Amino acid sequence: MDDTQLVRLCKTGEKEAFSSLIDKYYKNLYRFAFENLQSHHDADEICQETFLRALKDINTIREDGSFKGWIFTIAQNLIRKHFKRNNRQINYDWDGEIMDAEKFKVEQTEPSDDLFTKEKKFIIQKELLSIPEELRNVAVLVIIEDFSQKQASGILNCSEASISRRLQAAKNLLRAKLKGLI
Amino acid sequence: MNDNDKIIEQALKDAYDKIEPEDSWQDFRERISAKIKNGQTAIESSRQSKLTIFWRKAAIALAACFLVSMGLFIYAIWPKRSTENGRTIAQGKLFDKSQIEALETAFSQVRKLFGNQSGWIIIGSGENTQVGVVDRVTSPASNDKLVAVRLAINLEGEKPSRQYCDVVTFSNEKTNFRLYIDKDRAIEIFMTPTIETDDKIALEISTLIKDNPPQKNIQTIANNAYTSLAEVKMNGIWLKIEGIGQAISKI
Protein backbone atom coordinates (compact mmCIF):
# COMPACT_ATOMS: atom_id res chain seq x y z
CA MET A 1 0.00 0.00 0.00
CA ASP A 2 1.47 3.40 -0.93
CA ASP A 3 1.64 6.49 1.27
CA THR A 4 -1.42 8.12 -0.30
CA GLN A 5 -3.59 5.12 0.49
CA LEU A 6 -2.20 4.87 4.01
CA VAL A 7 -2.81 8.56 4.65
CA ARG A 8 -6.36 8.20 3.36
CA LEU A 9 -6.93 5.35 5.80
CA CYS A 10 -5.38 7.38 8.62
CA LYS A 11 -7.89 10.11 7.94
CA THR A 12 -10.69 7.61 8.47
CA GLY A 13 -9.21 6.79 11.89
CA GLU A 14 -7.41 3.60 10.89
CA LYS A 15 -4.66 3.30 13.52
CA GLU A 16 -2.88 0.45 11.79
CA ALA A 17 -2.33 2.66 8.74
CA PHE A 18 -0.48 5.23 10.81
CA SER A 19 1.56 2.48 12.39
CA SER A 20 2.57 1.36 8.88
CA LEU A 21 3.69 4.90 8.05
CA ILE A 22 5.79 4.99 11.21
CA ASP A 23 7.39 1.68 10.28
CA LYS A 24 8.22 3.06 6.87
CA TYR A 25 9.92 6.24 7.98
CA TYR A 26 11.05 6.09 11.58
CA LYS A 27 14.59 5.05 10.72
CA ASN A 28 15.06 7.72 8.05
CA LEU A 29 13.65 10.31 10.36
CA TYR A 30 15.91 9.27 13.20
CA ARG A 31 19.01 9.46 10.99
CA PHE A 32 17.98 12.82 9.62
CA ALA A 33 17.42 14.14 13.13
CA PHE A 34 20.69 12.69 14.33
CA GLU A 35 22.60 14.23 11.39
CA ASN A 36 21.29 17.58 12.48
CA LEU A 37 21.39 17.27 16.23
CA GLN A 38 24.33 14.96 16.78
CA SER A 39 22.63 13.63 19.87
CA HIS A 40 20.86 10.31 20.17
CA HIS A 41 18.74 11.58 22.99
CA ASP A 42 17.61 14.68 21.10
CA ALA A 43 17.05 12.75 17.86
CA ASP A 44 14.93 10.26 19.80
CA GLU A 45 12.81 13.04 21.32
CA ILE A 46 12.40 14.92 18.07
CA CYS A 47 11.29 11.81 16.19
CA GLN A 48 8.70 10.86 18.76
CA GLU A 49 7.34 14.39 18.77
CA THR A 50 7.32 14.45 14.97
CA PHE A 51 5.14 11.37 14.72
CA LEU A 52 2.83 12.63 17.41
CA ARG A 53 2.33 15.91 15.59
CA ALA A 54 1.81 14.08 12.33
CA LEU A 55 -0.91 11.99 13.92
CA LYS A 56 -2.57 15.09 15.32
CA ASP A 57 -2.49 16.96 12.01
CA ILE A 58 -2.92 14.07 9.59
CA ASN A 59 -6.21 15.53 8.35
CA THR A 60 -4.42 18.66 7.14
CA ILE A 61 -2.21 16.84 4.64
CA ARG A 62 -3.34 17.23 1.05
CA GLU A 63 -4.59 14.23 -0.83
CA ASP A 64 -1.82 14.61 -3.41
CA GLY A 65 0.83 15.66 -0.88
CA SER A 66 3.95 13.70 -0.12
CA PHE A 67 3.78 12.21 3.36
CA LYS A 68 7.53 11.81 3.49
CA GLY A 69 8.13 15.44 2.61
CA TRP A 70 5.49 16.55 5.06
CA ILE A 71 6.87 14.56 7.97
CA PHE A 72 10.44 15.71 7.26
CA THR A 73 9.17 19.29 7.28
CA ILE A 74 7.64 18.72 10.71
CA ALA A 75 10.90 17.25 11.93
CA GLN A 76 12.92 20.10 10.42
CA ASN A 77 10.70 22.67 12.16
CA LEU A 78 11.10 20.88 15.47
CA ILE A 79 14.86 20.78 14.98
CA ARG A 80 14.83 24.49 14.26
CA LYS A 81 12.90 25.12 17.47
CA HIS A 82 15.29 22.91 19.36
CA PHE A 83 18.23 24.93 18.10
CA LYS A 84 16.47 28.14 18.97
CA ARG A 85 15.85 26.95 22.51
CA ASN A 86 19.53 26.06 22.80
CA ASN A 87 20.68 29.31 21.18
CA ARG A 88 22.12 27.43 18.27
CA GLN A 89 21.47 28.82 14.85
CA ILE A 90 21.70 27.48 11.38
CA ASN A 91 21.93 29.85 8.49
CA TYR A 92 19.20 28.36 6.34
CA ASP A 93 19.42 31.35 4.07
CA TRP A 94 23.01 30.54 3.30
CA ASP A 95 23.94 32.13 0.05
CA GLY A 96 27.71 31.92 0.16
CA GLU A 97 30.04 31.32 -2.70
CA ILE A 98 30.85 27.86 -3.77
CA MET A 99 33.97 27.09 -1.86
CA ASP A 100 37.23 26.35 -3.49
CA ALA A 101 38.08 22.78 -2.77
CA GLU A 102 41.78 23.49 -2.80
CA LYS A 103 41.47 25.67 0.29
CA PHE A 104 40.64 22.68 2.41
CA LYS A 105 43.33 20.54 3.83
CA VAL A 106 42.26 17.03 4.41
CA GLU A 107 43.85 14.78 6.92
CA GLN A 108 44.28 11.68 4.97
CA THR A 109 44.63 8.20 6.18
CA GLU A 110 46.36 5.72 3.98
CA PRO A 111 44.01 4.78 1.17
CA SER A 112 42.90 1.26 1.20
CA ASP A 113 42.10 -0.89 -1.73
CA ASP A 114 38.65 -1.44 -0.37
CA LEU A 115 36.94 1.92 -0.25
CA PHE A 116 33.92 0.67 1.61
CA THR A 117 35.66 -0.55 4.65
CA LYS A 118 34.20 0.33 7.98
CA GLU A 119 37.02 2.72 8.65
CA LYS A 120 36.52 4.66 5.44
CA LYS A 121 32.83 4.94 5.96
CA PHE A 122 33.53 6.33 9.33
CA ILE A 123 35.86 8.86 7.77
CA ILE A 124 33.30 9.86 5.18
CA GLN A 125 30.68 10.25 7.87
CA LYS A 126 33.12 12.33 9.86
CA GLU A 127 33.84 14.51 6.85
CA LEU A 128 30.16 14.93 6.18
CA LEU A 129 29.72 16.15 9.71
CA SER A 130 32.56 18.57 9.30
CA ILE A 131 30.88 20.53 6.55
CA PRO A 132 28.59 23.42 7.56
CA GLU A 133 25.15 22.37 8.72
CA GLU A 134 23.35 24.42 6.11
CA LEU A 135 25.18 22.43 3.42
CA ARG A 136 24.99 19.11 5.16
CA ASN A 137 21.23 19.31 5.45
CA VAL A 138 20.86 19.73 1.73
CA ALA A 139 23.27 16.90 1.03
CA VAL A 140 21.37 14.57 3.34
CA LEU A 141 17.97 15.44 1.91
CA VAL A 142 18.91 15.36 -1.75
CA ILE A 143 21.71 12.85 -1.97
CA ILE A 144 20.72 10.44 0.75
CA GLU A 145 16.98 10.80 1.22
CA ASP A 146 16.36 11.23 -2.52
CA PHE A 147 14.23 14.33 -2.20
CA SER A 148 14.11 16.52 -5.26
CA GLN A 149 15.65 19.98 -4.95
CA LYS A 150 12.14 21.41 -5.00
CA GLN A 151 11.03 19.16 -2.14
CA ALA A 152 14.16 20.02 -0.19
CA SER A 153 13.46 23.72 -0.66
CA GLY A 154 10.02 23.12 0.83
CA ILE A 155 11.39 21.24 3.82
CA LEU A 156 14.12 23.77 4.53
CA ASN A 157 11.90 26.72 3.66
CA CYS A 158 14.26 28.35 1.20
CA SER A 159 14.50 28.87 -2.53
CA GLU A 160 15.25 26.10 -4.98
CA ALA A 161 18.20 28.13 -6.30
CA SER A 162 19.66 28.26 -2.82
CA ILE A 163 19.29 24.49 -2.53
CA SER A 164 21.08 24.07 -5.83
CA ARG A 165 23.97 26.29 -4.75
CA ARG A 166 24.27 24.59 -1.41
CA LEU A 167 24.21 21.15 -2.95
CA GLN A 168 26.99 22.09 -5.30
CA ALA A 169 29.00 23.57 -2.44
CA ALA A 170 28.48 20.45 -0.32
CA LYS A 171 29.65 18.23 -3.15
CA ASN A 172 32.73 20.37 -3.78
CA LEU A 173 33.64 20.27 -0.14
CA LEU A 174 33.18 16.55 0.11
CA ARG A 175 35.23 16.00 -3.02
CA ALA A 176 38.01 18.12 -1.58
CA LYS A 177 37.91 16.48 1.80
CA LEU A 178 37.78 12.98 0.41
CA LYS A 179 40.20 13.60 -2.40
CA GLY A 180 42.91 11.42 -1.07
CA LEU A 181 40.50 8.76 0.01
CA ILE A 182 38.83 7.95 -3.26
CA MET B 1 27.92 12.52 -12.33
CA ASN B 2 31.43 11.12 -12.37
CA ASP B 3 32.59 7.97 -10.66
CA ASN B 4 34.07 9.82 -7.73
CA ASP B 5 30.75 11.50 -7.04
CA LYS B 6 29.03 8.14 -7.21
CA ILE B 7 31.50 6.73 -4.76
CA ILE B 8 31.04 9.69 -2.44
CA GLU B 9 27.27 9.39 -2.58
CA GLN B 10 27.36 5.70 -1.96
CA ALA B 11 29.78 6.22 0.90
CA LEU B 12 27.51 8.89 2.36
CA LYS B 13 24.49 6.61 2.10
CA ASP B 14 26.33 3.76 3.70
CA ALA B 15 27.56 5.98 6.48
CA TYR B 16 24.10 7.39 6.95
CA ASP B 17 22.62 3.92 7.19
CA LYS B 18 24.99 3.16 10.01
CA ILE B 19 23.30 5.72 12.26
CA GLU B 20 21.35 3.84 14.89
CA PRO B 21 19.83 4.56 18.26
CA GLU B 22 22.00 3.84 21.25
CA ASP B 23 19.89 0.86 22.32
CA SER B 24 18.17 -0.64 19.27
CA TRP B 25 15.69 0.12 16.53
CA GLN B 26 13.15 -2.08 18.23
CA ASP B 27 13.41 -0.18 21.51
CA PHE B 28 13.15 3.09 19.67
CA ARG B 29 10.08 1.88 17.77
CA GLU B 30 8.46 0.88 21.05
CA ARG B 31 9.15 4.32 22.48
CA ILE B 32 7.40 5.88 19.48
CA SER B 33 4.42 3.56 19.95
CA ALA B 34 4.21 4.47 23.63
CA LYS B 35 4.39 8.15 22.81
CA ILE B 36 1.67 7.80 20.19
CA LYS B 37 -0.52 5.82 22.56
CA ASN B 38 -0.23 8.46 25.27
CA GLY B 39 -0.60 11.21 22.72
CA GLN B 40 -3.72 9.67 21.24
CA THR B 41 -5.49 9.97 24.56
CA ALA B 42 -4.51 13.62 24.76
CA ILE B 43 -5.53 14.20 21.14
CA GLU B 44 -8.87 12.46 21.73
CA SER B 45 -9.62 14.58 24.78
CA SER B 46 -8.55 17.67 22.86
CA ARG B 47 -10.87 16.67 20.00
CA GLN B 48 -13.67 16.01 22.51
CA SER B 49 -13.10 19.42 23.95
CA LYS B 50 -13.14 20.93 20.46
CA LEU B 51 -16.33 18.99 19.75
CA THR B 52 -17.96 20.35 22.88
CA ILE B 53 -16.94 23.87 21.87
CA PHE B 54 -18.26 23.21 18.35
CA TRP B 55 -21.68 22.11 19.59
CA ARG B 56 -21.81 24.99 22.02
CA LYS B 57 -21.06 27.38 19.18
CA ALA B 58 -23.58 25.58 16.96
CA ALA B 59 -26.26 25.97 19.62
CA ILE B 60 -25.52 29.67 19.93
CA ALA B 61 -25.57 30.03 16.14
CA LEU B 62 -28.92 28.20 15.94
CA ALA B 63 -30.37 30.40 18.65
CA ALA B 64 -29.12 33.46 16.78
CA CYS B 65 -30.66 32.14 13.53
CA PHE B 66 -33.95 31.56 15.34
CA LEU B 67 -33.93 35.09 16.70
CA VAL B 68 -33.10 36.53 13.30
CA SER B 69 -35.88 34.45 11.69
CA MET B 70 -38.34 35.63 14.30
CA GLY B 71 -37.23 39.18 13.68
CA LEU B 72 -37.71 38.77 9.95
CA PHE B 73 -41.10 37.16 10.48
CA ILE B 74 -42.23 39.99 12.73
CA TYR B 75 -40.86 42.47 10.23
CA ALA B 76 -42.74 40.72 7.43
CA ILE B 77 -46.10 40.81 9.20
CA TRP B 78 -45.59 44.13 10.95
CA PRO B 79 -46.47 46.48 8.10
CA LYS B 80 -49.88 44.83 7.65
CA ARG B 81 -50.84 45.10 11.31
CA SER B 82 -49.31 48.47 11.90
CA THR B 83 -50.98 49.81 8.79
CA GLU B 84 -54.30 48.51 9.95
CA ASN B 85 -53.75 49.98 13.37
CA GLY B 86 -52.67 53.13 11.63
CA ARG B 87 -56.06 53.15 10.01
CA THR B 88 -54.89 52.47 6.52
CA ILE B 89 -55.38 49.37 4.44
CA ALA B 90 -52.23 48.90 2.44
CA GLN B 91 -53.70 47.06 -0.55
CA GLY B 92 -56.29 49.78 -1.13
CA LYS B 93 -59.11 47.33 -0.49
CA LEU B 94 -60.63 46.28 2.78
CA PHE B 95 -61.01 42.62 1.89
CA ASP B 96 -59.07 40.46 -0.43
CA LYS B 97 -60.77 38.12 -2.90
CA SER B 98 -60.80 35.05 -0.65
CA GLN B 99 -62.20 37.01 2.29
CA ILE B 100 -64.97 38.42 0.10
CA GLU B 101 -65.84 34.96 -1.19
CA ALA B 102 -66.03 33.66 2.37
CA LEU B 103 -68.31 36.50 3.42
CA GLU B 104 -70.55 36.05 0.36
CA THR B 105 -70.85 32.32 0.96
CA ALA B 106 -71.65 32.77 4.63
CA PHE B 107 -74.17 35.51 3.90
CA SER B 108 -75.83 33.43 1.21
CA GLN B 109 -76.12 30.33 3.43
CA VAL B 110 -77.52 32.31 6.35
CA ARG B 111 -79.96 34.05 4.06
CA LYS B 112 -81.26 30.73 2.73
CA LEU B 113 -81.99 29.64 6.27
CA PHE B 114 -84.48 32.46 6.49
CA GLY B 115 -86.22 31.88 3.18
CA ASN B 116 -84.12 34.24 1.16
CA GLN B 117 -85.79 37.22 2.67
CA SER B 118 -83.98 40.49 2.22
CA GLY B 119 -82.34 42.32 5.03
CA TRP B 120 -80.15 39.65 6.41
CA ILE B 121 -77.00 40.65 8.14
CA ILE B 122 -74.03 38.88 9.50
CA ILE B 123 -72.00 40.31 12.26
CA GLY B 124 -68.65 38.88 13.09
CA SER B 125 -67.05 40.20 16.21
CA GLY B 126 -63.84 38.54 17.15
CA GLU B 127 -64.60 34.86 17.38
CA ASN B 128 -68.33 35.46 17.89
CA THR B 129 -70.72 35.60 15.02
CA GLN B 130 -74.21 36.99 15.25
CA VAL B 131 -76.95 36.56 12.72
CA GLY B 132 -79.75 39.01 12.77
CA VAL B 133 -82.89 39.83 10.87
CA VAL B 134 -83.75 43.36 10.05
CA ASP B 135 -86.98 43.91 11.89
CA ARG B 136 -88.31 46.49 9.51
CA VAL B 137 -87.35 47.95 6.20
CA THR B 138 -87.00 51.64 6.38
CA SER B 139 -86.37 52.05 2.70
CA PRO B 140 -86.25 49.71 -0.24
CA ALA B 141 -83.01 47.74 -0.10
CA SER B 142 -80.88 47.26 -3.14
CA ASN B 143 -81.08 43.50 -3.27
CA ASP B 144 -78.41 43.18 -5.92
CA LYS B 145 -75.72 45.15 -4.10
CA LEU B 146 -73.91 43.85 -1.08
CA VAL B 147 -71.76 45.90 1.19
CA ALA B 148 -69.27 44.95 3.85
CA VAL B 149 -68.42 47.28 6.66
CA ARG B 150 -65.76 46.70 9.23
CA LEU B 151 -66.15 48.54 12.47
CA ALA B 152 -63.26 49.11 14.83
CA ILE B 153 -64.27 49.70 18.40
CA ASN B 154 -61.56 51.32 20.46
CA LEU B 155 -61.88 51.29 24.18
CA GLU B 156 -59.67 53.80 25.95
CA GLY B 157 -58.76 54.01 29.61
CA GLU B 158 -56.55 51.91 31.84
CA LYS B 159 -56.85 48.83 29.67
CA PRO B 160 -57.19 50.09 26.13
CA SER B 161 -58.44 47.55 23.62
CA ARG B 162 -59.51 47.37 20.00
CA GLN B 163 -61.99 44.92 18.54
CA TYR B 164 -63.44 44.52 15.10
CA CYS B 165 -66.70 43.37 13.63
CA ASP B 166 -67.68 42.82 10.03
CA VAL B 167 -71.15 43.55 8.86
CA VAL B 168 -72.42 42.28 5.53
CA THR B 169 -75.76 43.44 4.31
CA PHE B 170 -77.58 44.77 1.29
CA SER B 171 -76.98 48.32 0.38
CA ASN B 172 -79.46 50.67 1.99
CA GLU B 173 -80.56 48.03 4.52
CA LYS B 174 -80.90 49.16 8.08
CA THR B 175 -79.18 46.82 10.48
CA ASN B 176 -79.48 46.68 14.19
CA PHE B 177 -77.13 44.74 16.42
CA ARG B 178 -75.54 44.78 19.81
CA LEU B 179 -71.83 44.73 20.49
CA TYR B 180 -70.60 43.54 23.84
CA ILE B 181 -67.63 45.48 25.11
CA ASP B 182 -67.22 43.13 28.02
CA LYS B 183 -69.40 40.81 30.11
CA ASP B 184 -71.51 43.62 31.56
CA ARG B 185 -71.36 46.39 28.97
CA ALA B 186 -72.89 46.53 25.51
CA ILE B 187 -73.51 49.10 22.87
CA GLU B 188 -76.54 49.08 20.57
CA ILE B 189 -75.77 50.04 16.98
CA PHE B 190 -78.15 50.99 14.21
CA MET B 191 -76.38 51.17 10.90
CA THR B 192 -77.40 51.70 7.28
CA PRO B 193 -74.65 51.42 4.69
CA THR B 194 -75.40 52.66 1.21
CA ILE B 195 -73.31 52.24 -1.89
CA GLU B 196 -72.97 55.55 -3.63
CA THR B 197 -72.52 56.12 -7.33
CA ASP B 198 -68.75 56.23 -7.08
CA ASP B 199 -68.73 52.93 -5.11
CA LYS B 200 -68.00 54.74 -1.89
CA ILE B 201 -70.04 53.81 1.15
CA ALA B 202 -72.25 56.32 2.89
CA LEU B 203 -72.82 55.14 6.42
CA GLU B 204 -75.56 56.26 8.71
CA ILE B 205 -74.84 55.12 12.21
CA SER B 206 -76.60 55.58 15.54
CA THR B 207 -75.24 54.37 18.82
CA LEU B 208 -77.15 53.79 21.97
CA ILE B 209 -75.64 53.19 25.33
CA LYS B 210 -77.52 52.72 28.53
CA ASP B 211 -77.99 55.97 30.42
CA ASN B 212 -76.71 57.99 27.42
CA PRO B 213 -78.61 59.90 24.79
CA PRO B 214 -78.41 58.34 21.30
CA GLN B 215 -75.81 59.65 18.90
CA LYS B 216 -76.32 59.78 15.19
CA ASN B 217 -73.82 60.41 12.42
CA ILE B 218 -73.69 60.13 8.66
CA GLN B 219 -70.28 59.71 7.04
CA THR B 220 -68.89 58.61 3.77
CA ILE B 221 -66.33 55.96 4.53
CA ALA B 222 -63.43 54.90 2.40
CA ASN B 223 -62.34 51.39 1.47
CA ASN B 224 -58.72 51.90 2.41
CA ALA B 225 -58.75 54.00 5.61
CA TYR B 226 -60.74 54.10 8.77
CA THR B 227 -63.12 57.02 9.30
CA SER B 228 -64.15 58.14 12.74
CA LEU B 229 -67.89 57.47 13.22
CA ALA B 230 -68.75 58.00 16.84
CA GLU B 231 -67.33 58.75 20.25
CA VAL B 232 -69.31 57.88 23.30
CA LYS B 233 -68.54 57.78 26.99
CA MET B 234 -69.39 54.64 28.85
CA ASN B 235 -68.87 54.47 32.61
CA GLY B 236 -66.25 57.20 32.34
CA ILE B 237 -64.34 55.45 29.57
CA TRP B 238 -64.28 56.71 26.01
CA LEU B 239 -65.44 54.38 23.31
CA LYS B 240 -64.48 55.36 19.78
CA ILE B 241 -65.99 53.71 16.74
CA GLU B 242 -64.34 53.83 13.34
CA GLY B 243 -65.48 52.33 10.10
CA ILE B 244 -64.22 51.22 6.72
CA GLY B 245 -66.32 49.73 3.97
CA GLN B 246 -66.35 48.12 0.58
CA ALA B 247 -68.95 47.24 -1.97
CA ILE B 248 -68.82 43.59 -2.91
CA SER B 249 -70.29 41.72 -5.82
CA LYS B 250 -73.98 41.13 -6.03
CA ILE B 251 -75.28 38.00 -4.50
CSV table of C-alpha atoms in Angstrom, one decimal, chain A residues 3-163:
chain,number,residue,atom,x,y,z
A,3,ASP,CA,1.6,6.5,1.3
A,4,THR,CA,-1.4,8.1,-0.3
A,5,GLN,CA,-3.6,5.1,0.5
A,6,LEU,CA,-2.2,4.9,4.0
A,7,VAL,CA,-2.8,8.6,4.7
A,8,ARG,CA,-6.4,8.2,3.4
A,9,LEU,CA,-6.9,5.3,5.8
A,10,CYS,CA,-5.4,7.4,8.6
A,11,LYS,CA,-7.9,10.1,7.9
A,12,THR,CA,-10.7,7.6,8.5
A,13,GLY,CA,-9.2,6.8,11.9
A,14,GLU,CA,-7.4,3.6,10.9
A,15,LYS,CA,-4.7,3.3,13.5
A,16,GLU,CA,-2.9,0.5,11.8
A,17,ALA,CA,-2.3,2.7,8.7
A,18,PHE,CA,-0.5,5.2,10.8
A,19,SER,CA,1.6,2.5,12.4
A,20,SER,CA,2.6,1.4,8.9
A,21,LEU,CA,3.7,4.9,8.0
A,22,ILE,CA,5.8,5.0,11.2
A,23,ASP,CA,7.4,1.7,10.3
A,24,LYS,CA,8.2,3.1,6.9
A,25,TYR,CA,9.9,6.2,8.0
A,26,TYR,CA,11.0,6.1,11.6
A,27,LYS,CA,14.6,5.0,10.7
A,28,ASN,CA,15.1,7.7,8.1
A,29,LEU,CA,13.7,10.3,10.4
A,30,TYR,CA,15.9,9.3,13.2
A,31,ARG,CA,19.0,9.5,11.0
A,32,PHE,CA,18.0,12.8,9.6
A,33,ALA,CA,17.4,14.1,13.1
A,34,PHE,CA,20.7,12.7,14.3
A,35,GLU,CA,22.6,14.2,11.4
A,36,ASN,CA,21.3,17.6,12.5
A,37,LEU,CA,21.4,17.3,16.2
A,38,GLN,CA,24.3,15.0,16.8
A,39,SER,CA,22.6,13.6,19.9
A,40,HIS,CA,20.9,10.3,20.2
A,41,HIS,CA,18.7,11.6,23.0
A,42,ASP,CA,17.6,14.7,21.1
A,43,ALA,CA,17.1,12.7,17.9
A,44,ASP,CA,14.9,10.3,19.8
A,45,GLU,CA,12.8,13.0,21.3
A,46,ILE,CA,12.4,14.9,18.1
A,47,CYS,CA,11.3,11.8,16.2
A,48,GLN,CA,8.7,10.9,18.8
A,49,GLU,CA,7.3,14.4,18.8
A,50,THR,CA,7.3,14.5,15.0
A,51,PHE,CA,5.1,11.4,14.7
A,52,LEU,CA,2.8,12.6,17.4
A,53,ARG,CA,2.3,15.9,15.6
A,54,ALA,CA,1.8,14.1,12.3
A,55,LEU,CA,-0.9,12.0,13.9
A,56,LYS,CA,-2.6,15.1,15.3
A,57,ASP,CA,-2.5,17.0,12.0
A,58,ILE,CA,-2.9,14.1,9.6
A,59,ASN,CA,-6.2,15.5,8.4
A,60,THR,CA,-4.4,18.7,7.1
A,61,ILE,CA,-2.2,16.8,4.6
A,62,ARG,CA,-3.3,17.2,1.0
A,63,GLU,CA,-4.6,14.2,-0.8
A,64,ASP,CA,-1.8,14.6,-3.4
A,65,GLY,CA,0.8,15.7,-0.9
A,66,SER,CA,4.0,13.7,-0.1
A,67,PHE,CA,3.8,12.2,3.4
A,68,LYS,CA,7.5,11.8,3.5
A,69,GLY,CA,8.1,15.4,2.6
A,70,TRP,CA,5.5,16.6,5.1
A,71,ILE,CA,6.9,14.6,8.0
A,72,PHE,CA,10.4,15.7,7.3
A,73,THR,CA,9.2,19.3,7.3
A,74,ILE,CA,7.6,18.7,10.7
A,75,ALA,CA,10.9,17.3,11.9
A,76,GLN,CA,12.9,20.1,10.4
A,77,ASN,CA,10.7,22.7,12.2
A,78,LEU,CA,11.1,20.9,15.5
A,79,ILE,CA,14.9,20.8,15.0
A,80,ARG,CA,14.8,24.5,14.3
A,81,LYS,CA,12.9,25.1,17.5
A,82,HIS,CA,15.3,22.9,19.4
A,83,PHE,CA,18.2,24.9,18.1
A,84,LYS,CA,16.5,28.1,19.0
A,85,ARG,CA,15.9,26.9,22.5
A,86,ASN,CA,19.5,26.1,22.8
A,87,ASN,CA,20.7,29.3,21.2
A,88,ARG,CA,22.1,27.4,18.3
A,89,GLN,CA,21.5,28.8,14.8
A,90,ILE,CA,21.7,27.5,11.4
A,91,ASN,CA,21.9,29.9,8.5
A,92,TYR,CA,19.2,28.4,6.3
A,93,ASP,CA,19.4,31.3,4.1
A,94,TRP,CA,23.0,30.5,3.3
A,95,ASP,CA,23.9,32.1,0.0
A,96,GLY,CA,27.7,31.9,0.2
A,97,GLU,CA,30.0,31.3,-2.7
A,98,ILE,CA,30.8,27.9,-3.8
A,99,MET,CA,34.0,27.1,-1.9
A,100,ASP,CA,37.2,26.4,-3.5
A,101,ALA,CA,38.1,22.8,-2.8
A,102,GLU,CA,41.8,23.5,-2.8
A,103,LYS,CA,41.5,25.7,0.3
A,104,PHE,CA,40.6,22.7,2.4
A,105,LYS,CA,43.3,20.5,3.8
A,106,VAL,CA,42.3,17.0,4.4
A,107,GLU,CA,43.8,14.8,6.9
A,108,GLN,CA,44.3,11.7,5.0
A,109,THR,CA,44.6,8.2,6.2
A,110,GLU,CA,46.4,5.7,4.0
A,111,PRO,CA,44.0,4.8,1.2
A,112,SER,CA,42.9,1.3,1.2
A,113,ASP,CA,42.1,-0.9,-1.7
A,114,ASP,CA,38.6,-1.4,-0.4
A,115,LEU,CA,36.9,1.9,-0.2
A,116,PHE,CA,33.9,0.7,1.6
A,117,THR,CA,35.7,-0.6,4.7
A,118,LYS,CA,34.2,0.3,8.0
A,119,GLU,CA,37.0,2.7,8.6
A,120,LYS,CA,36.5,4.7,5.4
A,121,LYS,CA,32.8,4.9,6.0
A,122,PHE,CA,33.5,6.3,9.3
A,123,ILE,CA,35.9,8.9,7.8
A,124,ILE,CA,33.3,9.9,5.2
A,125,GLN,CA,30.7,10.3,7.9
A,126,LYS,CA,33.1,12.3,9.9
A,127,GLU,CA,33.8,14.5,6.8
A,128,LEU,CA,30.2,14.9,6.2
A,129,LEU,CA,29.7,16.2,9.7
A,130,SER,CA,32.6,18.6,9.3
A,131,ILE,CA,30.9,20.5,6.5
A,132,PRO,CA,28.6,23.4,7.6
A,133,GLU,CA,25.2,22.4,8.7
A,134,GLU,CA,23.4,24.4,6.1
A,135,LEU,CA,25.2,22.4,3.4
A,136,ARG,CA,25.0,19.1,5.2
A,137,ASN,CA,21.2,19.3,5.5
A,138,VAL,CA,20.9,19.7,1.7
A,139,ALA,CA,23.3,16.9,1.0
A,140,VAL,CA,21.4,14.6,3.3
A,141,LEU,CA,18.0,15.4,1.9
A,142,VAL,CA,18.9,15.4,-1.7
A,143,ILE,CA,21.7,12.8,-2.0
A,144,ILE,CA,20.7,10.4,0.7
A,145,GLU,CA,17.0,10.8,1.2
A,146,ASP,CA,16.4,11.2,-2.5
A,147,PHE,CA,14.2,14.3,-2.2
A,148,SER,CA,14.1,16.5,-5.3
A,149,GLN,CA,15.6,20.0,-4.9
A,150,LYS,CA,12.1,21.4,-5.0
A,151,GLN,CA,11.0,19.2,-2.1
A,152,ALA,CA,14.2,20.0,-0.2
A,153,SER,CA,13.5,23.7,-0.7
A,154,GLY,CA,10.0,23.1,0.8
A,155,ILE,CA,11.4,21.2,3.8
A,156,LEU,CA,14.1,23.8,4.5
A,157,ASN,CA,11.9,26.7,3.7
A,158,CYS,CA,14.3,28.3,1.2
A,159,SER,CA,14.5,28.9,-2.5
A,160,GLU,CA,15.2,26.1,-5.0
A,161,ALA,CA,18.2,28.1,-6.3
A,162,SER,CA,19.7,28.3,-2.8
A,163,ILE,CA,19.3,24.5,-2.5
